[in-house]
């Protein structure tokens, strides 16, 4: 009896799905472009109010099996207006879609799912693949600049592979990371720029290995209504990266390339040899001295006057850009696939510096049963960064600091000059490679046991191997060694698993519910050798791999080296979301997430992060439908709590480390961290209110939004009582409060729209107000931005410049005039007179774009800008200050020389005591070196031509487009030090948060001229 009962139950369970699928009908048809009748591949076809769906083939055809009682199919695709088509009793349905630059029915990616844009209740900005690949930027995230309101992107420098500082609606963190969470195809990735600190004057950029051509779209989640589903990691926003997927139909191939040249966008100008000598002599005589001024570098005046080395010219060149991408997409009823491969080598304008990337990707979707499908995503990317030292580490940084124009490259005997900075010696006789291999894979299953219920499970692994190789030749060492090879190694393993269940429930025609519940786990480990592996040899390790293996194995076997776990953390999460839509015009969303993290103490290991959001689609109301000029109108609002957990692992517990003062020639152990079991999540309360609109039949569209974000319980690594035995410790800031509030506006207008000619203009502008409301009991010097003269001070933005105010030059004696704390003029310089000054964060940032199309020609333009900010040049203290052994900038020509002169800079001196109270040129922290950072930049200028399709009717080729692009062609700025839009290397997250407006010998951005071809066949 029990046996028969079990068989009966199993039979019933097996029959349920088949019964569900039995009462179906199959609809076929074709989707074309209303403008020219061309077939449209990749258009989504779904039953309205139901689940499942398909996409059109390369010929625009489709076939979909749906429940027999389905009456409406929804046709939607990127760049086209969505259409709800009543199929009634039809089995063949042909549809024409109208192109649209604004599509409120467009499907956008949200956390753990998708949603029609018209029903989205959160703040989401979408950037499509054509914008991401438009420019030859060092890394894909730099292409987001000027494309999305509320998103500030500051490209780090002109170094190949350089990363960017990305800020979404301001910064509310102090010591915790301020960068957004990056998610690829639903899987959070590690994007920590400090895995190698700031080695060589450049932070590591893990995002540089990602091929921009693999990206289908990027969605930026900006408020709690959108990012809240990511809970503890959503405070700084979330960047969702969706890679390209296979489409139905026969195989389609694409090949595109880009070739071109690079140089610098703007560079600082320095004095040549004779000018430098003249100014040094003037400073010498101003100090009351007689005769010739002493010279650095062991040179006599006779020797110095023979030299006039242009170190900038010696270290720079015209770089070459060489990029190639090939891909294939194909699909049938059961299997859809996308396969791509890429190669790129982008040389910067600095000799010897290049980033080389080789990669492959395969995305497979397999429909095993009508209600069961699997997907497999695999990618491999190899990034080879041909490094050069920069900034404070030398190289081009030397050309902007200690490599004087009076120094020669070679001595008279043709040996290298060594008595002063010689960056050519280092460039020629050293080699540096940073090689990363990133293996990424995810496998998922999607099962629909009954109609409207979908269960998904995804597992992924993100594995990174990183080798930092440095080699110094025998000539560079200048001793009896043959040379030395060094290698620094680490491996990252990031594993995650997610399971979700979603259910669509439509109890009545006017009521639609969507439920999501899920759980996620993430585990990260980093293994590394504590120090470098080295050997005296005449080749770098990458040229002699067998030698490296022998040296490594010998050190390991002898106990000298050991691969150890240097970092690890775990996340476990539970989340849920409910969406309710009434009459297609009122939308409500509730969500919540519980996160647990090994980064926090046992007393606060778990946190709960809820959010609520709603939207009212006003244009669906009867009182608006009769207003012809309103096509779409929506108000949305959200409020929620999100968190930040981006701190180092192990910050909450006491640690004992090895490496203290040796005892009897043996290493010792020492206390390395003071524990804090109460350490908890940083929390941000986020409010958002916005109006979305489309007017005049989509001729004018846009969005205006207001937000208010309040951050409390800030995670800080600050000074503590000296009697504790520790200088710093991690804790939550008791009573701390930081506010970001602002307004965003984006607007797009179709100025001209005819069959052959169209012109669209648009842009966005964002205003963010940032203020530290309270720091509890902490003072101004308790939290500093590294060596960048920035502080956290109540009443001012995060990272305010903390400087002595410069009040001009006394025309009588040429001495600088300062302001004391009371605003009274004085000629005595004192760090006690420092005040919060300037604006670290610009008042306004944004972009202006234009696209003009005539028949097959397209002209695209993008301007980016910043208004109201300041830039602090930490290197100008030496370049435009006291005359020392540094180069001198040309703007110092505007200096006091005789009584009565009205000048920007004081009289020249070689003695800091000339400026009363100044103890060192490094302490010259004043507003004299705080500059207006407003700029307007021609970020992109692209001219393209699509060849007529008639040329390829009889061949395999489906289309060809040729293009030419200029990047950073023009920059308008008042900053005299070169490029106003750069961010220096940073020591840690606190430095990065507090000093985004600080530059120090930073290589300016690249200017690029490229051309290429895009072929579909």
Tab-separated table of N, CA and C in Angstrom, residues 272-398:
chain	number	residue	atom	x	y	z
A	272	UNK	N	63.455	75.663	-19.474
A	272	UNK	CA	64.582	74.936	-20.045
A	272	UNK	C	65.839	75.209	-19.218
A	273	UNK	N	66.957	74.667	-19.664
A	273	UNK	CA	68.193	74.771	-18.892
A	273	UNK	C	68.625	76.190	-18.582
A	274	UNK	N	68.793	77.057	-19.588
A	274	UNK	CA	69.207	78.439	-19.300
A	274	UNK	C	68.219	79.173	-18.402
A	275	UNK	N	66.919	78.964	-18.608
A	275	UNK	CA	65.928	79.639	-17.775
A	275	UNK	C	66.003	79.158	-16.341
A	276	UNK	N	66.225	77.857	-16.161
A	276	UNK	CA	66.320	77.314	-14.811
A	276	UNK	C	67.529	77.890	-14.091
A	277	UNK	N	68.652	77.973	-14.781
A	277	UNK	CA	69.864	78.543	-14.174
A	277	UNK	C	69.656	80.007	-13.809
A	278	UNK	N	68.947	80.732	-14.687
A	278	UNK	CA	68.721	82.150	-14.433
A	278	UNK	C	67.896	82.353	-13.165
A	279	UNK	N	66.839	81.535	-13.002
A	279	UNK	CA	65.994	81.682	-11.814
A	279	UNK	C	66.726	81.249	-10.548
A	280	UNK	N	67.535	80.219	-10.653
A	280	UNK	CA	68.294	79.795	-9.465
A	280	UNK	C	69.267	80.887	-9.041
A	281	UNK	N	69.915	81.505	-10.020
A	281	UNK	CA	70.848	82.578	-9.702
A	281	UNK	C	70.113	83.767	-9.085
A	282	UNK	N	68.904	84.055	-9.619
A	282	UNK	CA	68.107	85.156	-9.062
A	282	UNK	C	67.745	84.881	-7.608
A	283	UNK	N	67.347	83.645	-7.299
A	283	UNK	CA	67.014	83.285	-5.923
A	283	UNK	C	68.236	83.410	-5.022
A	284	UNK	N	69.391	82.986	-5.522
A	284	UNK	CA	70.651	83.052	-4.782
A	284	UNK	C	70.985	84.499	-4.419
A	285	UNK	N	70.836	85.384	-5.383
A	285	UNK	CA	71.156	86.788	-5.150
A	285	UNK	C	70.097	87.461	-4.275
A	286	UNK	N	68.813	87.045	-4.439
A	286	UNK	CA	67.765	87.590	-3.557
A	286	UNK	C	68.044	87.272	-2.100
A	287	UNK	N	68.725	86.162	-1.854
A	287	UNK	CA	69.044	85.757	-0.481
A	287	UNK	C	70.278	86.471	0.055
A	288	UNK	N	70.834	87.420	-0.736
A	288	UNK	CA	71.967	88.221	-0.271
A	288	UNK	C	73.315	87.620	-0.554
A	289	UNK	N	73.372	86.647	-1.466
A	289	UNK	CA	74.634	85.984	-1.751
A	289	UNK	C	75.317	86.615	-2.957
A	290	UNK	N	76.613	86.355	-3.072
A	290	UNK	CA	77.416	86.860	-4.178
A	290	UNK	C	77.928	85.686	-5.008
A	291	UNK	N	78.356	85.959	-6.207
A	291	UNK	CA	78.933	84.922	-7.057
A	291	UNK	C	77.873	84.004	-7.632
A	292	UNK	N	78.337	82.877	-8.167
A	292	UNK	CA	77.439	81.908	-8.792
A	292	UNK	C	76.774	81.014	-7.731
A	293	UNK	N	75.513	80.713	-7.981
A	293	UNK	CA	74.779	79.847	-7.056
A	293	UNK	C	75.293	78.418	-7.152
A	294	UNK	N	75.387	77.710	-6.038
A	294	UNK	CA	75.778	76.290	-6.099
A	294	UNK	C	74.710	75.490	-6.845
A	295	UNK	N	75.171	74.471	-7.537
A	295	UNK	CA	74.278	73.658	-8.353
A	295	UNK	C	74.212	72.232	-7.814
A	296	UNK	N	73.069	71.591	-7.937
A	296	UNK	CA	72.961	70.184	-7.520
A	296	UNK	C	73.572	69.265	-8.570
A	297	UNK	N	73.692	67.999	-8.199
A	297	UNK	CA	74.126	66.989	-9.166
A	297	UNK	C	75.614	66.992	-9.458
A	298	UNK	N	76.420	67.689	-8.623
A	298	UNK	CA	77.861	67.673	-8.820
A	298	UNK	C	78.317	68.392	-10.076
A	299	UNK	N	77.526	69.327	-10.568
A	299	UNK	CA	77.856	70.013	-11.813
A	299	UNK	C	78.452	71.393	-11.535
A	300	UNK	N	79.389	71.777	-12.384
A	300	UNK	CA	79.859	73.155	-12.398
A	300	UNK	C	78.959	73.961	-13.331
A	301	UNK	N	79.054	75.284	-13.246
A	301	UNK	CA	78.251	76.123	-14.142
A	301	UNK	C	78.648	75.882	-15.591
A	302	UNK	N	79.928	75.659	-15.811
A	302	UNK	CA	80.375	75.415	-17.188
A	302	UNK	C	79.741	74.146	-17.742
A	303	UNK	N	79.671	73.114	-16.916
A	303	UNK	CA	79.035	71.872	-17.361
A	303	UNK	C	77.531	72.052	-17.537
A	304	UNK	N	76.914	72.739	-16.583
A	304	UNK	CA	75.457	72.897	-16.630
A	304	UNK	C	75.024	73.697	-17.844
A	305	UNK	N	75.793	74.706	-18.205
A	305	UNK	CA	75.413	75.556	-19.330
A	305	UNK	C	75.509	74.830	-20.667
A	306	UNK	N	76.209	73.713	-20.700
A	306	UNK	CA	76.294	72.918	-21.933
A	306	UNK	C	75.074	72.005	-22.108
A	307	UNK	N	74.332	71.807	-21.022
A	307	UNK	CA	73.207	70.862	-21.069
A	307	UNK	C	71.870	71.600	-21.168
A	308	UNK	N	70.974	71.023	-21.878
A	308	UNK	CA	69.591	71.530	-21.946
A	308	UNK	C	68.692	70.349	-22.306
A	309	UNK	N	68.614	69.411	-21.376
A	309	UNK	CA	67.898	68.161	-21.639
A	309	UNK	C	66.396	68.368	-21.480
A	310	UNK	N	65.662	67.979	-22.504
A	310	UNK	CA	64.199	67.997	-22.440
A	310	UNK	C	63.756	66.594	-22.017
A	311	UNK	N	63.643	66.403	-20.709
A	311	UNK	CA	63.331	65.079	-20.191
A	311	UNK	C	61.941	64.618	-20.611
A	312	UNK	N	61.003	65.537	-20.723
A	312	UNK	CA	59.665	65.147	-21.186
A	312	UNK	C	59.753	64.532	-22.581
A	313	UNK	N	60.518	65.175	-23.445
A	313	UNK	CA	60.666	64.665	-24.817
A	313	UNK	C	61.375	63.323	-24.824
A	314	UNK	N	62.339	63.152	-23.949
A	314	UNK	CA	63.093	61.897	-23.900
A	314	UNK	C	62.227	60.728	-23.435
A	315	UNK	N	61.223	61.004	-22.625
A	315	UNK	CA	60.434	59.942	-22.013
A	315	UNK	C	59.093	59.695	-22.697
A	316	UNK	N	58.725	60.537	-23.645
A	316	UNK	CA	57.421	60.384	-24.286
A	316	UNK	C	57.565	60.142	-25.775
A	317	UNK	N	56.494	59.650	-26.361
A	317	UNK	CA	56.487	59.328	-27.783
A	317	UNK	C	55.042	59.340	-28.258
A	318	UNK	N	54.827	58.959	-29.501
A	318	UNK	CA	53.482	58.757	-30.010
A	318	UNK	C	53.131	57.282	-29.842
A	319	UNK	N	52.146	57.005	-29.006
A	319	UNK	CA	51.751	55.621	-28.772
A	319	UNK	C	50.878	55.088	-29.896
A	320	UNK	N	50.759	53.778	-29.956
A	320	UNK	CA	49.980	53.123	-31.011
A	320	UNK	C	48.866	52.299	-30.381
A	321	UNK	N	47.664	52.415	-30.921
A	321	UNK	CA	46.503	51.642	-30.471
A	321	UNK	C	46.194	50.579	-31.516
A	322	UNK	N	46.043	49.353	-31.065
A	322	UNK	CA	45.814	48.228	-31.980
A	322	UNK	C	44.820	47.277	-31.307
A	323	UNK	N	43.558	47.329	-31.751
A	323	UNK	CA	42.506	46.531	-31.126
A	323	UNK	C	41.766	45.727	-32.189
A	324	UNK	N	41.470	44.459	-31.850
A	324	UNK	CA	40.741	43.576	-32.767
A	324	UNK	C	39.752	42.735	-31.956
A	325	UNK	N	38.523	42.626	-32.456
A	325	UNK	CA	37.490	41.836	-31.804
A	325	UNK	C	36.717	41.040	-32.842
A	326	UNK	N	36.458	39.787	-32.531
A	326	UNK	CA	35.662	38.927	-33.405
A	326	UNK	C	34.658	38.170	-32.550
A	327	UNK	N	33.454	38.011	-33.066
A	327	UNK	CA	32.426	37.317	-32.301
A	327	UNK	C	31.477	36.580	-33.237
A	328	UNK	N	30.787	35.600	-32.664
A	328	UNK	CA	29.794	34.825	-33.399
A	328	UNK	C	28.613	34.582	-32.485
A	329	UNK	N	27.419	34.732	-33.032
A	329	UNK	CA	26.211	34.405	-32.293
A	329	UNK	C	25.337	33.516	-33.165
A	330	UNK	N	24.733	32.528	-32.558
A	330	UNK	CA	23.881	31.592	-33.301
A	330	UNK	C	22.886	30.985	-32.333
A	331	UNK	N	21.830	30.416	-32.870
A	331	UNK	CA	20.871	29.787	-31.983
A	331	UNK	C	19.767	29.067	-32.719
A	332	UNK	N	19.248	28.086	-32.044
A	332	UNK	CA	18.062	27.385	-32.533
A	332	UNK	C	17.099	27.236	-31.363
A	333	UNK	N	16.157	26.348	-31.523
A	333	UNK	CA	15.122	26.181	-30.512
A	333	UNK	C	15.709	25.749	-29.178
A	334	UNK	N	16.833	25.022	-29.222
A	334	UNK	CA	17.371	24.426	-27.993
A	334	UNK	C	18.635	25.110	-27.481
A	335	UNK	N	19.435	25.664	-28.376
A	335	UNK	CA	20.739	26.188	-27.956
A	335	UNK	C	21.005	27.547	-28.593
A	336	UNK	N	21.389	28.497	-27.769
A	336	UNK	CA	21.834	29.802	-28.236
A	336	UNK	C	23.240	30.047	-27.690
A	337	UNK	N	24.088	30.584	-28.534
A	337	UNK	CA	25.477	30.740	-28.117
A	337	UNK	C	26.049	32.063	-28.602
A	338	UNK	N	26.933	32.593	-27.787
A	338	UNK	CA	27.742	33.761	-28.152
A	338	UNK	C	29.185	33.404	-27.850
A	339	UNK	N	30.060	33.573	-28.825
A	339	UNK	CA	31.481	33.292	-28.664
A	339	UNK	C	32.252	34.502	-29.178
A	340	UNK	N	33.178	34.985	-28.383
A	340	UNK	CA	33.962	36.140	-28.781
A	340	UNK	C	35.424	35.991	-28.401
A	341	UNK	N	36.277	36.650	-29.171
A	341	UNK	CA	37.708	36.670	-28.883
A	341	UNK	C	38.227	38.070	-29.176
A	342	UNK	N	39.239	38.474	-28.441
A	342	UNK	CA	39.738	39.838	-28.606
A	342	UNK	C	41.238	39.900	-28.347
A	343	UNK	N	41.850	40.883	-29.004
A	343	UNK	CA	43.248	41.218	-28.734
A	343	UNK	C	43.376	42.733	-28.798
A	344	UNK	N	44.081	43.304	-27.842
A	344	UNK	CA	44.296	44.749	-27.840
A	344	UNK	C	45.655	45.055	-27.224
A	345	UNK	N	46.339	45.986	-27.845
A	345	UNK	CA	47.561	46.532	-27.265
A	345	UNK	C	47.490	48.046	-27.393
A	346	UNK	N	47.341	48.686	-26.254
A	346	UNK	CA	47.202	50.131	-26.220
A	346	UNK	C	48.434	50.731	-25.561
A	347	UNK	N	49.214	51.420	-26.362
A	347	UNK	CA	50.413	52.083	-25.848
A	347	UNK	C	50.047	53.492	-25.394
A	348	UNK	N	50.548	53.889	-24.260
A	348	UNK	CA	50.381	55.271	-23.852
A	348	UNK	C	51.467	56.106	-24.530
A	349	UNK	N	51.451	57.387	-24.255
A	349	UNK	CA	52.462	58.277	-24.842
A	349	UNK	C	53.789	58.201	-24.090
A	350	UNK	N	53.841	57.423	-23.010
A	350	UNK	CA	55.082	57.266	-22.247
A	350	UNK	C	55.850	56.078	-22.808
A	351	UNK	N	57.069	56.275	-23.171
A	351	UNK	CA	57.869	55.221	-23.786
A	351	UNK	C	57.945	53.993	-22.872
A	352	UNK	N	57.688	52.834	-23.462
A	352	UNK	CA	57.770	51.581	-22.725
A	352	UNK	C	56.498	51.202	-21.997
A	353	UNK	N	55.485	52.052	-22.014
A	353	UNK	CA	54.256	51.800	-21.269
A	353	UNK	C	53.137	51.366	-22.208
A	354	UNK	N	52.541	50.211	-21.933
A	354	UNK	CA	51.449	49.704	-22.758
A	354	UNK	C	50.635	48.705	-21.946
A	355	UNK	N	49.375	48.558	-22.334
A	355	UNK	CA	48.529	47.535	-21.741
A	355	UNK	C	48.068	46.609	-22.846
A	356	UNK	N	48.380	45.326	-22.681
A	356	UNK	CA	48.067	44.317	-23.697
A	356	UNK	C	47.050	43.349	-23.114
A	357	UNK	N	45.965	43.151	-23.859
A	357	UNK	CA	44.886	42.293	-23.359
A	357	UNK	C	44.520	41.260	-24.417
A	358	UNK	N	44.420	40.024	-23.964
A	358	UNK	CA	44.003	38.913	-24.825
A	358	UNK	C	42.888	38.185	-24.096
A	359	UNK	N	41.770	37.933	-24.789
A	359	UNK	CA	40.654	37.329	-24.086
A	359	UNK	C	39.742	36.520	-24.974
A	360	UNK	N	38.939	35.690	-24.325
A	360	UNK	CA	37.940	34.879	-25.023
A	360	UNK	C	36.750	34.707	-24.101
A	361	UNK	N	35.564	34.628	-24.700
A	361	UNK	CA	34.331	34.460	-23.929
A	361	UNK	C	33.390	33.537	-24.679
A	362	UNK	N	32.670	32.692	-23.924
A	362	UNK	CA	31.619	31.849	-24.475
A	362	UNK	C	30.436	31.874	-23.531
A	363	UNK	N	29.283	32.314	-24.042
A	363	UNK	CA	28.034	32.318	-23.281
A	363	UNK	C	27.045	31.380	-23.974
A	364	UNK	N	26.609	30.344	-23.270
A	364	UNK	CA	25.741	29.330	-23.849
A	364	UNK	C	24.440	29.238	-23.062
A	365	UNK	N	23.320	29.178	-23.783
A	365	UNK	CA	22.004	28.993	-23.176
A	365	UNK	C	21.355	27.767	-23.807
A	366	UNK	N	21.045	26.775	-22.980
A	366	UNK	CA	20.522	25.498	-23.470
A	366	UNK	C	19.124	25.259	-22.925
A	367	UNK	N	18.156	25.138	-23.818
A	367	UNK	CA	16.776	24.845	-23.450
A	367	UNK	C	16.601	23.337	-23.442
A	368	UNK	N	16.805	22.723	-22.280
A	368	UNK	CA	16.749	21.262	-22.190
A	368	UNK	C	15.327	20.754	-22.347
A	369	UNK	N	14.384	21.415	-21.688
A	369	UNK	CA	12.964	21.102	-21.776
A	369	UNK	C	12.212	22.417	-21.921
A	370	UNK	N	10.929	22.306	-22.180
A	370	UNK	CA	10.162	23.531	-22.312
A	370	UNK	C	10.179	24.355	-21.034
A	371	UNK	N	10.342	23.688	-19.921
A	371	UNK	CA	10.324	24.398	-18.641
A	371	UNK	C	11.654	24.297	-17.889
A	372	UNK	N	12.708	23.956	-18.615
A	372	UNK	CA	14.010	23.810	-17.968
A	372	UNK	C	15.106	24.248	-18.923
A	373	UNK	N	15.933	25.169	-18.471
A	373	UNK	CA	17.069	25.590	-19.294
A	373	UNK	C	18.298	25.802	-18.420
A	374	UNK	N	19.431	25.699	-19.080
A	374	UNK	CA	20.717	25.849	-18.417
A	374	UNK	C	21.513	26.940	-19.138
A	375	UNK	N	22.404	27.562	-18.404
A	375	UNK	CA	23.321	28.508	-19.042
A	375	UNK	C	24.719	28.317	-18.491
A	376	UNK	N	25.669	28.559	-19.345
A	376	UNK	CA	27.084	28.434	-18.993
A	376	UNK	C	27.816	29.633	-19.573
A	377	UNK	N	28.465	30.396	-18.710
A	377	UNK	CA	29.237	31.562	-19.133
A	377	UNK	C	30.693	31.355	-18.724
A	378	UNK	N	31.577	31.435	-19.699
A	378	UNK	CA	32.999	31.223	-19.448
A	378	UNK	C	33.797	32.351	-20.085
A	379	UNK	N	34.806	32.813	-19.386
A	379	UNK	CA	35.694	33.809	-19.981
A	379	UNK	C	37.092	33.673	-19.422
A	380	UNK	N	38.025	34.035	-20.262
A	380	UNK	CA	39.438	34.116	-19.857
A	380	UNK	C	40.000	35.408	-20.413
A	381	UNK	N	40.660	36.146	-19.545
A	381	UNK	CA	41.282	37.396	-19.974
A	381	UNK	C	42.688	37.471	-19.404
A	382	UNK	N	43.609	37.771	-20.274
A	382	UNK	CA	44.995	37.961	-19.877
A	382	UNK	C	45.352	39.430	-20.060
A	383	UNK	N	45.732	40.050	-18.966
A	383	UNK	CA	46.162	41.444	-19.025
A	383	UNK	C	47.644	41.542	-18.727
A	384	UNK	N	48.381	42.124	-19.656
A	384	UNK	CA	49.830	42.269	-19.500
A	384	UNK	C	50.159	43.758	-19.510
A	385	UNK	N	50.408	44.292	-18.343
A	385	UNK	CA	50.690	45.718	-18.206
A	385	UNK	C	52.196	45.944	-18.260
A	386	UNK	N	52.653	46.571	-19.336
A	386	UNK	CA	54.060	46.940	-19.471
A	386	UNK	C	54.248	48.222	-18.653
A	387	UNK	N	54.668	48.042	-17.420
A	387	UNK	CA	54.688	49.143	-16.466
A	387	UNK	C	55.921	50.020	-16.634
A	388	UNK	N	55.758	51.247	-16.251
A	388	UNK	CA	56.866	52.180	-16.063
A	388	UNK	C	56.603	52.902	-14.752
A	389	UNK	N	57.641	53.298	-14.034
A	389	UNK	CA	57.400	54.079	-12.819
A	389	UNK	C	56.800	55.426	-13.183
A	390	UNK	N	55.990	55.959	-12.304
A	390	UNK	CA	55.337	57.242	-12.561
A	390	UNK	C	55.169	57.984	-11.251
A	391	UNK	N	54.791	59.242	-11.375
A	391	UNK	CA	54.523	60.105	-10.223
A	391	UNK	C	55.733	60.108	-9.280
A	392	UNK	N	55.477	59.882	-7.975
A	392	UNK	CA	56.554	59.931	-6.986
A	392	UNK	C	57.587	58.842	-7.194
A	393	UNK	N	57.247	57.763	-7.938
A	393	UNK	CA	58.152	56.631	-8.106
A	393	UNK	C	59.201	56.869	-9.190
A	394	UNK	N	59.080	57.948	-9.956
A	394	UNK	CA	60.091	58.235	-10.974
A	394	UNK	C	59.509	58.271	-12.368
A	395	UNK	N	60.351	57.946	-13.354
A	395	UNK	CA	59.898	57.970	-14.734
A	395	UNK	C	59.490	59.368	-15.154
A	396	UNK	N	58.279	59.495	-15.725
A	396	UNK	CA	57.787	60.812	-16.111
A	396	UNK	C	57.623	61.704	-14.888
A	397	UNK	N	57.431	61.082	-13.713
A	397	UNK	CA	57.398	61.862	-12.481
A	397	UNK	C	58.719	62.558	-12.219
A	398	UNK	N	59.838	61.917	-12.590
A	398	UNK	CA	61.143	62.572	-12.480
A	398	UNK	C	61.244	63.760	-13.424
